Coordinates of C-alpha atoms in Angstrom, one line a residue:
Chain A
M1 CA -18.9 2.7 -34.7
V2 CA -15.4 1.8 -35.6
Y3 CA -12.4 2.1 -33.3
K4 CA -9.7 3.7 -35.4
K5 CA -7.8 6.0 -33.1
R6 CA -7.1 5.0 -29.5
L7 CA -8.8 7.0 -26.8
D8 CA -5.5 8.3 -25.5
G9 CA -3.9 8.6 -28.9
R10 CA -1.4 5.7 -28.5
A11 CA -0.3 3.6 -31.4
I12 CA -1.8 0.1 -31.4
D13 CA 1.4 -1.5 -30.2
E14 CA 2.3 1.3 -27.8
L15 CA 2.2 0.6 -24.1
R16 CA 1.4 3.2 -21.5
P17 CA 4.5 4.8 -19.9
M18 CA 6.2 2.3 -17.6
E19 CA 8.4 2.8 -14.5
A20 CA 10.1 0.1 -12.5
K21 CA 12.4 -0.1 -9.5
A22 CA 13.9 -3.1 -7.8
G23 CA 14.7 -3.4 -4.0
V24 CA 12.1 -0.9 -2.7
I25 CA 11.1 -2.9 0.4
P26 CA 14.1 -3.4 2.7
N27 CA 12.4 -6.0 4.9
A28 CA 11.8 -8.4 1.9
A29 CA 14.3 -10.8 0.4
G30 CA 13.5 -9.1 -3.0
S31 CA 11.0 -6.5 -4.0
A32 CA 9.9 -4.2 -6.9
Y33 CA 7.8 -1.3 -7.8
F34 CA 6.2 -1.4 -11.2
K35 CA 3.9 1.2 -12.8
I36 CA 2.2 1.1 -16.2
G37 CA 0.0 4.1 -17.0
K38 CA -2.1 4.6 -13.9
T39 CA -1.8 1.0 -12.7
M40 CA 0.8 0.8 -9.9
C41 CA 2.0 -2.1 -7.8
Y42 CA 4.5 -3.1 -5.1
A43 CA 5.8 -6.7 -5.0
A44 CA 7.7 -8.3 -2.2
V45 CA 9.3 -11.8 -2.0
Y46 CA 9.7 -13.5 1.4
G47 CA 11.5 -16.8 1.7
P48 CA 12.5 -19.4 1.0
R49 CA 11.2 -20.0 4.5
E50 CA 9.6 -22.9 6.4
L51 CA 6.1 -23.7 5.2
F52 CA 3.2 -24.1 7.6
P53 CA 0.9 -26.0 7.9
K54 CA 3.4 -28.8 7.5
F55 CA 1.2 -31.1 5.4
L56 CA 1.6 -28.5 2.5
Q57 CA 5.4 -29.2 2.5
N58 CA 6.9 -30.9 -0.5
P59 CA 10.1 -32.8 0.1
E60 CA 10.9 -32.6 -3.6
K61 CA 10.9 -28.9 -4.0
G62 CA 9.8 -25.6 -2.5
L63 CA 6.3 -24.1 -3.0
L64 CA 5.7 -20.8 -4.9
R65 CA 2.8 -18.8 -3.6
C66 CA 1.4 -15.5 -4.9
H67 CA -0.9 -13.2 -3.0
Y68 CA -2.5 -10.4 -5.0
S69 CA -4.4 -7.6 -3.3
M70 CA -5.8 -4.3 -4.3
M71 CA -5.6 -1.6 -1.6
P72 CA -9.0 -0.4 -0.3
F73 CA -8.6 2.9 -2.0
S74 CA -7.2 1.6 -5.3
G75 CA -10.4 1.0 -7.2
S76 CA -11.9 3.6 -9.6
G77 CA -15.2 3.4 -7.8
E78 CA -16.1 3.2 -4.1
R79 CA -13.9 1.8 -1.4
I80 CA -13.0 -1.9 -1.7
R81 CA -13.5 -3.9 1.5
P82 CA -10.1 -5.3 2.5
G83 CA -9.6 -9.0 2.7
N84 CA -9.5 -11.9 0.3
N85 CA -12.2 -11.9 -2.3
R86 CA -12.9 -14.4 -5.1
R87 CA -11.3 -12.2 -7.8
A88 CA -8.1 -11.8 -5.8
Q89 CA -7.9 -15.5 -5.1
E90 CA -8.2 -16.4 -8.7
I91 CA -5.6 -13.8 -9.8
S92 CA -3.2 -15.0 -7.1
M93 CA -3.6 -18.5 -8.6
V94 CA -3.0 -17.6 -12.2
M95 CA -0.1 -15.4 -11.2
T96 CA 1.5 -18.4 -9.4
S97 CA 1.1 -20.6 -12.5
A98 CA 2.4 -17.8 -14.7
L99 CA 5.6 -17.6 -12.8
E100 CA 6.1 -21.3 -11.8
P101 CA 7.5 -22.4 -15.2
V102 CA 10.6 -20.2 -14.8
V103 CA 11.2 -20.7 -11.1
D104 CA 13.4 -23.6 -9.9
L105 CA 12.7 -24.3 -6.2
T106 CA 14.3 -27.9 -6.2
A107 CA 17.0 -26.5 -3.9
F108 CA 14.5 -25.6 -1.3
P109 CA 12.5 -28.7 -0.3
N110 CA 9.7 -28.2 2.3
A111 CA 10.1 -24.4 2.0
V112 CA 7.8 -21.7 0.6
V113 CA 8.5 -18.6 -1.4
D114 CA 5.8 -16.1 -0.9
I115 CA 5.2 -13.2 -3.3
F116 CA 2.9 -10.4 -2.1
V117 CA 1.7 -7.9 -4.6
D118 CA -0.4 -4.8 -3.4
L119 CA -1.7 -2.1 -5.7
P120 CA -2.2 1.5 -4.5
Q121 CA -4.0 2.6 -7.7
T122 CA -5.4 0.8 -10.7
D123 CA -6.5 1.4 -14.3
A124 CA -6.8 -2.1 -15.9
G125 CA -4.1 -4.5 -16.5
T126 CA -3.5 -5.2 -12.8
R127 CA -2.7 -8.9 -13.0
C128 CA -0.2 -8.3 -15.8
A129 CA 1.5 -5.5 -13.8
A130 CA 1.5 -7.7 -10.8
I131 CA 3.2 -10.5 -12.6
S132 CA 5.8 -8.2 -14.2
A133 CA 6.5 -6.7 -10.7
A134 CA 6.6 -10.2 -9.1
A135 CA 9.2 -11.4 -11.7
I136 CA 11.5 -8.4 -10.9
A137 CA 11.1 -9.1 -7.2
L138 CA 11.9 -12.8 -7.6
A139 CA 15.1 -12.0 -9.6
D140 CA 16.0 -9.3 -7.0
A141 CA 15.6 -12.0 -4.2
G142 CA 18.1 -14.2 -6.1
I143 CA 15.5 -17.0 -6.5
P144 CA 16.8 -19.4 -9.2
M145 CA 15.0 -18.6 -12.5
K146 CA 15.7 -20.0 -16.0
D147 CA 14.0 -17.2 -17.8
M148 CA 12.3 -13.9 -17.3
I149 CA 8.5 -13.4 -17.3
S150 CA 7.0 -10.2 -18.8
S151 CA 3.3 -9.6 -18.9
V152 CA 0.9 -7.3 -20.6
A153 CA -2.7 -7.4 -21.8
V154 CA -3.5 -7.4 -25.5
G155 CA -7.0 -7.4 -27.0
Q156 CA -9.4 -6.2 -29.5
V157 CA -11.4 -3.0 -29.3
D158 CA -14.2 -2.8 -31.8
G159 CA -12.2 -4.5 -34.5
L160 CA -8.8 -3.1 -33.7
V161 CA -6.1 -5.3 -32.1
V162 CA -4.3 -3.3 -29.5
A163 CA -1.8 -3.7 -26.7
D164 CA -2.2 -2.7 -23.0
L165 CA -5.8 -1.8 -22.8
M166 CA -6.7 0.8 -20.2
Y167 CA -10.0 0.8 -18.3
D168 CA -11.8 3.1 -20.8
E169 CA -10.9 0.7 -23.6
E170 CA -12.1 -2.3 -21.7
A171 CA -15.4 -0.5 -21.1
Y172 CA -15.7 0.7 -24.8
E173 CA -19.0 0.3 -26.4
G174 CA -18.9 -2.4 -29.0
I175 CA -17.1 -5.7 -29.1
V176 CA -14.1 -5.8 -26.9
S177 CA -11.8 -8.6 -25.8
D178 CA -9.2 -8.4 -23.1
I179 CA -6.4 -10.9 -23.1
P180 CA -3.9 -10.9 -20.3
V181 CA -0.7 -12.7 -21.4
A182 CA 2.6 -13.5 -19.8
V183 CA 5.5 -14.5 -22.0
M184 CA 8.9 -16.1 -21.3
H185 CA 11.6 -13.9 -22.7
N186 CA 13.9 -16.5 -24.3
T187 CA 11.4 -19.1 -25.5
K188 CA 8.4 -16.8 -26.2
E189 CA 6.3 -19.5 -24.6
I190 CA 3.1 -18.3 -22.9
T191 CA 2.6 -18.8 -19.2
L192 CA -0.6 -16.8 -18.6
L193 CA -3.5 -16.7 -20.9
Q194 CA -7.0 -15.6 -20.1
M195 CA -9.6 -13.8 -22.1
D196 CA -12.9 -12.3 -21.7
G197 CA -15.0 -10.7 -24.5
E198 CA -15.4 -11.9 -28.1
I199 CA -12.7 -12.3 -30.7
S200 CA -12.2 -14.3 -33.9
K201 CA -9.4 -16.9 -34.1
A202 CA -7.6 -14.8 -36.7
D203 CA -7.7 -11.7 -34.4
L204 CA -6.7 -13.8 -31.4
M205 CA -3.6 -15.1 -33.1
K206 CA -2.8 -11.6 -34.3
A207 CA -3.2 -10.4 -30.7
L208 CA -0.9 -13.1 -29.3
E209 CA 1.8 -12.3 -31.8
L210 CA 1.5 -8.7 -30.8
A211 CA 1.8 -9.8 -27.1
A212 CA 5.1 -11.6 -27.9
Q213 CA 6.4 -8.3 -29.4
V214 CA 5.2 -5.9 -26.8
T215 CA 6.2 -8.0 -23.7
E216 CA 9.8 -7.3 -24.9
K217 CA 9.2 -3.7 -24.0
V218 CA 8.2 -4.7 -20.5
Y219 CA 11.2 -7.0 -20.4
E220 CA 13.6 -4.0 -21.2
V221 CA 12.1 -2.0 -18.3
Q222 CA 12.4 -5.0 -15.9
K223 CA 16.0 -5.6 -17.0
K224 CA 16.9 -1.9 -16.5
A225 CA 15.4 -1.9 -13.0
L226 CA 17.4 -4.9 -12.0
K227 CA 20.6 -3.6 -13.5
E228 CA 20.2 -0.3 -11.7
K229 CA 19.7 -2.1 -8.4
F230 CA 22.8 -4.3 -8.8
T231 CA 25.1 -1.6 -10.1
S232 CA 24.1 0.8 -7.3
D233 CA 24.5 -1.8 -4.5
Chain B
M1 CA 18.0 -10.4 18.3
I2 CA 18.4 -11.3 22.0
V3 CA 22.0 -9.9 21.9
N4 CA 20.7 -6.7 20.4
R5 CA 17.9 -6.5 22.9
N6 CA 20.3 -6.4 25.8
T7 CA 22.7 -4.1 23.9
I8 CA 19.8 -1.7 23.1
S9 CA 18.8 -1.7 26.7
E10 CA 22.3 -1.1 28.0
L11 CA 22.9 1.6 25.5
A12 CA 19.6 3.3 26.4
K13 CA 20.8 3.6 30.0
Q14 CA 23.8 5.6 28.7
H15 CA 21.4 7.6 26.5
K16 CA 22.9 6.0 23.4
R17 CA 21.3 4.1 20.5
L18 CA 22.6 1.4 18.1
D19 CA 22.3 3.7 15.1
G20 CA 24.0 6.6 16.8
R21 CA 21.0 8.8 17.1
T22 CA 20.2 10.9 20.2
L23 CA 17.1 9.7 22.2
T24 CA 14.8 12.4 20.7
E25 CA 16.1 12.3 17.2
Y26 CA 13.9 10.9 14.3
R27 CA 15.4 8.8 11.6
Q28 CA 16.2 10.3 8.2
P29 CA 15.0 10.7 5.6
I30 CA 11.5 12.0 6.5
A31 CA 9.7 12.1 3.2
I32 CA 6.0 13.0 2.7
S33 CA 4.2 13.0 -0.6
T34 CA 0.5 13.4 -1.2
S35 CA -1.9 12.5 -4.0
I36 CA 0.0 9.3 -4.6
S37 CA -3.1 7.4 -5.7
W38 CA -5.4 8.8 -8.3
T39 CA -8.3 6.5 -7.3
A40 CA -8.4 7.8 -3.7
E41 CA -10.1 11.1 -2.8
G42 CA -6.9 11.9 -0.8
S43 CA -3.7 10.0 -0.2
A44 CA -0.2 10.2 1.1
K45 CA 3.0 8.2 1.4
V46 CA 5.2 8.8 4.4
Q47 CA 8.8 7.5 4.9
I48 CA 10.6 7.8 8.2
G49 CA 14.0 6.1 7.9
N50 CA 13.2 2.6 6.4
T51 CA 9.5 2.7 7.5
V52 CA 7.1 3.4 4.7
V53 CA 3.4 3.8 5.2
M54 CA 0.5 4.9 2.9
A55 CA -2.8 6.3 3.7
G56 CA -5.8 6.6 1.4
V57 CA -9.1 8.5 2.0
K58 CA -12.3 7.3 0.4
M59 CA -15.7 9.0 0.8
A60 CA -19.2 7.7 0.5
I61 CA -22.7 9.0 1.1
E62 CA -24.6 7.1 3.7
K63 CA -27.5 7.5 6.2
P64 CA -26.3 9.2 9.4
Y65 CA -26.4 7.3 12.6
N66 CA -29.6 7.7 14.6
D67 CA -27.9 9.4 17.6
T68 CA -25.9 11.8 15.4
S69 CA -28.5 12.4 12.6
E70 CA -26.9 15.8 11.6
E71 CA -23.4 14.5 11.3
G72 CA -21.3 12.5 8.9
G73 CA -18.6 10.1 10.2
I74 CA -15.1 8.8 9.9
M75 CA -13.6 5.4 10.1
V76 CA -9.9 4.4 10.3
N77 CA -8.7 1.0 9.2
A78 CA -5.1 -0.3 9.2
E79 CA -3.7 -3.1 7.1
L80 CA -0.4 -4.5 8.2
L81 CA 0.5 -6.1 4.9
P82 CA 2.5 -9.3 4.8
L83 CA 4.3 -7.4 2.0
S84 CA 5.7 -5.1 4.6
S85 CA 7.3 -7.5 7.1
A86 CA 8.0 -11.2 7.5
E87 CA 6.1 -10.9 10.8
Y88 CA 2.7 -10.2 9.2
E89 CA 0.3 -12.8 7.8
S90 CA -2.7 -12.6 5.6
G91 CA -6.1 -12.8 7.2
P92 CA -8.3 -10.8 9.5
P93 CA -6.7 -7.8 11.2
S94 CA -4.4 -8.6 14.1
K95 CA -4.6 -7.0 17.5
K96 CA -1.7 -4.8 16.5
A97 CA -3.5 -3.6 13.4
I98 CA -6.7 -2.9 15.4
E99 CA -4.8 -1.0 18.0
L100 CA -3.0 1.1 15.4
A101 CA -6.3 1.9 13.6
R102 CA -8.1 2.8 16.8
V103 CA -5.3 5.0 18.2
I104 CA -5.1 7.0 14.9
D105 CA -8.9 7.1 14.8
R106 CA -9.1 8.5 18.3
G107 CA -6.4 11.1 17.7
I108 CA -8.5 12.5 14.8
R109 CA -12.0 11.9 16.2
E110 CA -11.5 13.2 19.7
A111 CA -9.6 16.3 18.5
K112 CA -12.8 17.0 16.5
A113 CA -10.4 17.5 13.6
I114 CA -13.1 17.1 11.0
N115 CA -16.3 19.2 11.4
M116 CA -18.7 16.3 11.3
K117 CA -21.7 18.6 10.9
K118 CA -20.3 20.0 7.7
L119 CA -20.3 16.4 6.4
C120 CA -24.1 16.2 6.7
I121 CA -25.9 16.7 3.4
K122 CA -29.5 16.1 4.6
P123 CA -30.1 15.5 8.3
G124 CA -31.2 12.0 9.1
E125 CA -30.9 11.0 5.5
K126 CA -27.6 11.7 3.8
A127 CA -24.1 12.5 5.0
W128 CA -20.5 12.0 3.9
F129 CA -18.6 9.1 5.6
V130 CA -14.9 9.3 5.3
T131 CA -12.7 6.2 5.5
I132 CA -9.0 6.4 6.1
D133 CA -7.1 3.2 5.2
I134 CA -3.5 3.0 6.5
I135 CA -1.3 0.5 4.7
T136 CA 2.2 -0.5 5.6
I137 CA 4.7 -0.9 2.8
N138 CA 7.8 -1.5 5.0
D139 CA 7.6 -1.8 8.7
A140 CA 10.9 -0.8 10.2
G141 CA 9.5 0.5 13.4
N142 CA 7.3 3.4 14.8
L143 CA 4.2 2.7 12.8
F144 CA 2.1 4.9 15.1
D145 CA 3.9 8.2 14.2
A146 CA 4.3 7.3 10.5
A147 CA 0.6 6.3 10.2
G148 CA -0.6 9.4 12.0
L149 CA 1.4 11.6 9.7
A150 CA 0.2 9.7 6.6
A151 CA -3.4 9.9 7.8
L152 CA -3.3 13.7 8.4
A153 CA -1.4 14.3 5.1
A154 CA -4.1 12.2 3.2
L155 CA -6.9 14.1 4.9
K156 CA -5.3 17.5 4.1
S157 CA -5.0 16.5 0.4
A158 CA -8.5 15.1 0.1
K159 CA -11.1 16.6 -2.3
F160 CA -14.8 15.7 -2.4
P161 CA -15.8 13.7 -5.5
V162 CA -18.5 15.1 -7.8
V163 CA -22.1 14.2 -6.9
D164 CA -25.2 14.2 -9.1
P165 CA -27.6 16.5 -7.3
E166 CA -30.6 14.5 -8.4
T167 CA -29.6 10.9 -8.0
W168 CA -26.9 11.4 -5.4
A169 CA -24.7 9.1 -7.4
I170 CA -21.0 9.8 -6.9
D171 CA -18.7 10.2 -9.9
Y172 CA -15.4 9.0 -8.3
K173 CA -13.5 9.9 -11.4
A174 CA -14.3 13.6 -11.1
K175 CA -13.1 15.5 -8.1
T176 CA -14.3 18.9 -6.9
D177 CA -11.9 21.6 -5.5
V178 CA -13.6 21.3 -2.1
P179 CA -11.3 20.1 0.7
L180 CA -12.5 18.3 3.8
P181 CA -13.7 20.5 6.6
L182 CA -10.5 20.0 8.6
I183 CA -10.4 22.4 11.6
K184 CA -7.6 20.9 13.6
E185 CA -4.5 18.9 12.7
P186 CA -3.7 16.3 15.3
L187 CA -0.5 14.2 15.1
P188 CA 0.6 11.3 17.2
V189 CA 4.1 11.0 18.8
T190 CA 5.0 7.8 20.6
L191 CA 7.5 7.8 23.4
Y192 CA 9.3 4.6 24.3
K193 CA 10.7 3.8 27.7
I194 CA 13.8 1.5 27.5
N195 CA 15.7 0.8 30.7
G196 CA 14.6 4.1 32.2
A197 CA 15.4 6.2 29.1
L198 CA 12.7 7.9 27.1
L199 CA 13.1 7.9 23.3
V200 CA 11.2 8.5 20.1
D201 CA 11.0 6.9 16.7
P202 CA 12.3 3.3 17.5
T203 CA 13.6 1.0 14.9
A204 CA 12.0 -2.5 14.7
E205 CA 14.8 -3.8 16.9
E206 CA 14.3 -1.1 19.5
E207 CA 10.6 -2.0 19.5
Q208 CA 11.6 -5.5 20.7
A209 CA 13.4 -4.1 23.7
F210 CA 11.0 -1.5 25.1
D211 CA 9.5 -1.7 28.6
A212 CA 6.6 0.8 28.1
R213 CA 5.3 3.2 25.4
L214 CA 2.9 6.1 25.3
T215 CA 1.4 7.5 22.2
I216 CA 0.3 11.1 22.5
A217 CA -1.8 12.8 19.8
S218 CA -1.8 16.6 19.9
D219 CA -3.0 19.4 17.7
E220 CA -1.2 22.5 16.6
K221 CA -2.1 24.4 19.8
G222 CA -0.6 21.6 21.9
T223 CA -4.0 20.2 23.1
V224 CA -3.8 16.5 23.7
S225 CA -6.5 14.5 21.9
A226 CA -5.6 10.9 22.5
L227 CA -3.4 8.7 24.7
Q228 CA -2.5 5.1 24.5
K229 CA -0.1 3.3 26.8
G230 CA 1.4 0.0 25.8
G231 CA 4.0 -2.4 27.2
E232 CA 4.5 -4.5 30.3
E233 CA 6.1 -1.8 32.6
P234 CA 4.3 0.9 34.4
L235 CA 5.0 4.7 34.0
T236 CA 5.4 7.2 36.8
L237 CA 3.7 10.6 36.7
V238 CA 7.1 12.3 36.3
E239 CA 7.8 10.1 33.3
I240 CA 4.3 10.8 31.8
S241 CA 4.9 14.5 32.2
Q242 CA 8.3 14.3 30.5
M243 CA 6.9 12.2 27.7
I244 CA 4.1 14.7 27.0
D245 CA 6.7 17.5 26.9
I246 CA 8.8 15.6 24.4
A247 CA 5.7 14.6 22.4
L248 CA 4.5 18.2 22.0
E249 CA 7.9 19.4 20.9
K250 CA 8.3 16.5 18.4
A251 CA 4.7 17.0 17.1
K252 CA 5.8 20.5 16.2
F253 CA 8.8 19.1 14.4
L254 CA 6.7 16.6 12.4
R255 CA 4.1 19.3 11.6
N256 CA 6.8 21.4 10.2
E257 CA 8.0 18.6 8.0
L258 CA 4.5 18.0 6.8
N259 CA 3.9 21.7 6.0
K260 CA 7.3 21.8 4.1
A261 CA 6.2 18.8 2.1
L262 CA 2.8 20.2 1.2
R263 CA 4.0 23.7 0.3

């Protein structure tokens, strides 16, 4: 079996349709809605605010903290029990380290900036969508950032290197690899890199080059959302 | 906030509100959309003013309870997401979340809104269990009414998933055209008492200034199916009677908004 044509007919570098909006949650300091294909998320930034318990405080700079969570009805199978599970904790952690390199919290010693991302429906690529949404929300909140972070998964489905895998591709029979990547817009440095599956080094490097290209498309959507917010305000 | 609290209280005495609404006027816009989540069997998003709430229905086949062996069941859960307000924290459900879930649950359960017998597949062995999850996106006040509206809209939009008749395995990705056996449509309306005045649809600031509240769930015929009093101050019988009158009228208004949105 060889994967020549994608299940939904997309080109190999074609992302699913995206939608983004900044400032969707009035209570938050900054917020965003981001949708890619059937994966949808809301992100809200609260803070900088005082950090408790106090021993976590850093007098040198503020702390960035991500909280990723799937809504109980957002999985493609049975209901997900709410609450923190191991997967959500790991994703929260890698999200935080994906965003930290561009966020400058030296002006906010002892404070915390919390980013909450919640997903009402999912179809693969949730951590990437969450990071892209969180980056819009951070910018919307006016948190000092030296670059933008855009994130999308790339991978290899039965020999074909593709961008933005959907669930049915991740579950495709044959050798599949799924590589969530986050990229800094200006420097093209990578701030999130995970992989599961199997891939050769040559295909991996090809996939990462593809990631650098296609995250630009995410960046354009993020930029547009922020522009719309600040021209309408 | 303290200044506003006193101002809100003083204004209420004169039957006025900070945002210029009358006492029995809901905020605008009221926006209701259904099927907002493809992974849920039924779902809805409700906006009242700046308050945004989602509800999602998931269904599963389980063994009926021993005392109701010919019936399925429902469960309501509420998540007050830290995403939706600086007041909320991660962790196990707060008392506020539990109260919200239980009040919405009672409104639906006690109205016998869902025909539980029709949820039974095989008495004593298999029945459908319906979970309604209420999720706050932006809490700007009056979660009870927004959550009740979202829960009903989600139930109305729900369709059973496809089941393999031999293994009873559920294919959640395939939905049938069969809706839930919904026989009544209860909606909660919450009345707030501030400095002697009775009002509906408080903002988050008005919620800081209330003396007592009463949530009244009623169906399309005006039958009351659940009550919940909150707040530090007592209510007189005259006040309760007035509150129910307003609640029945406002339930009609919200029901009309829901039907318009679902059309």
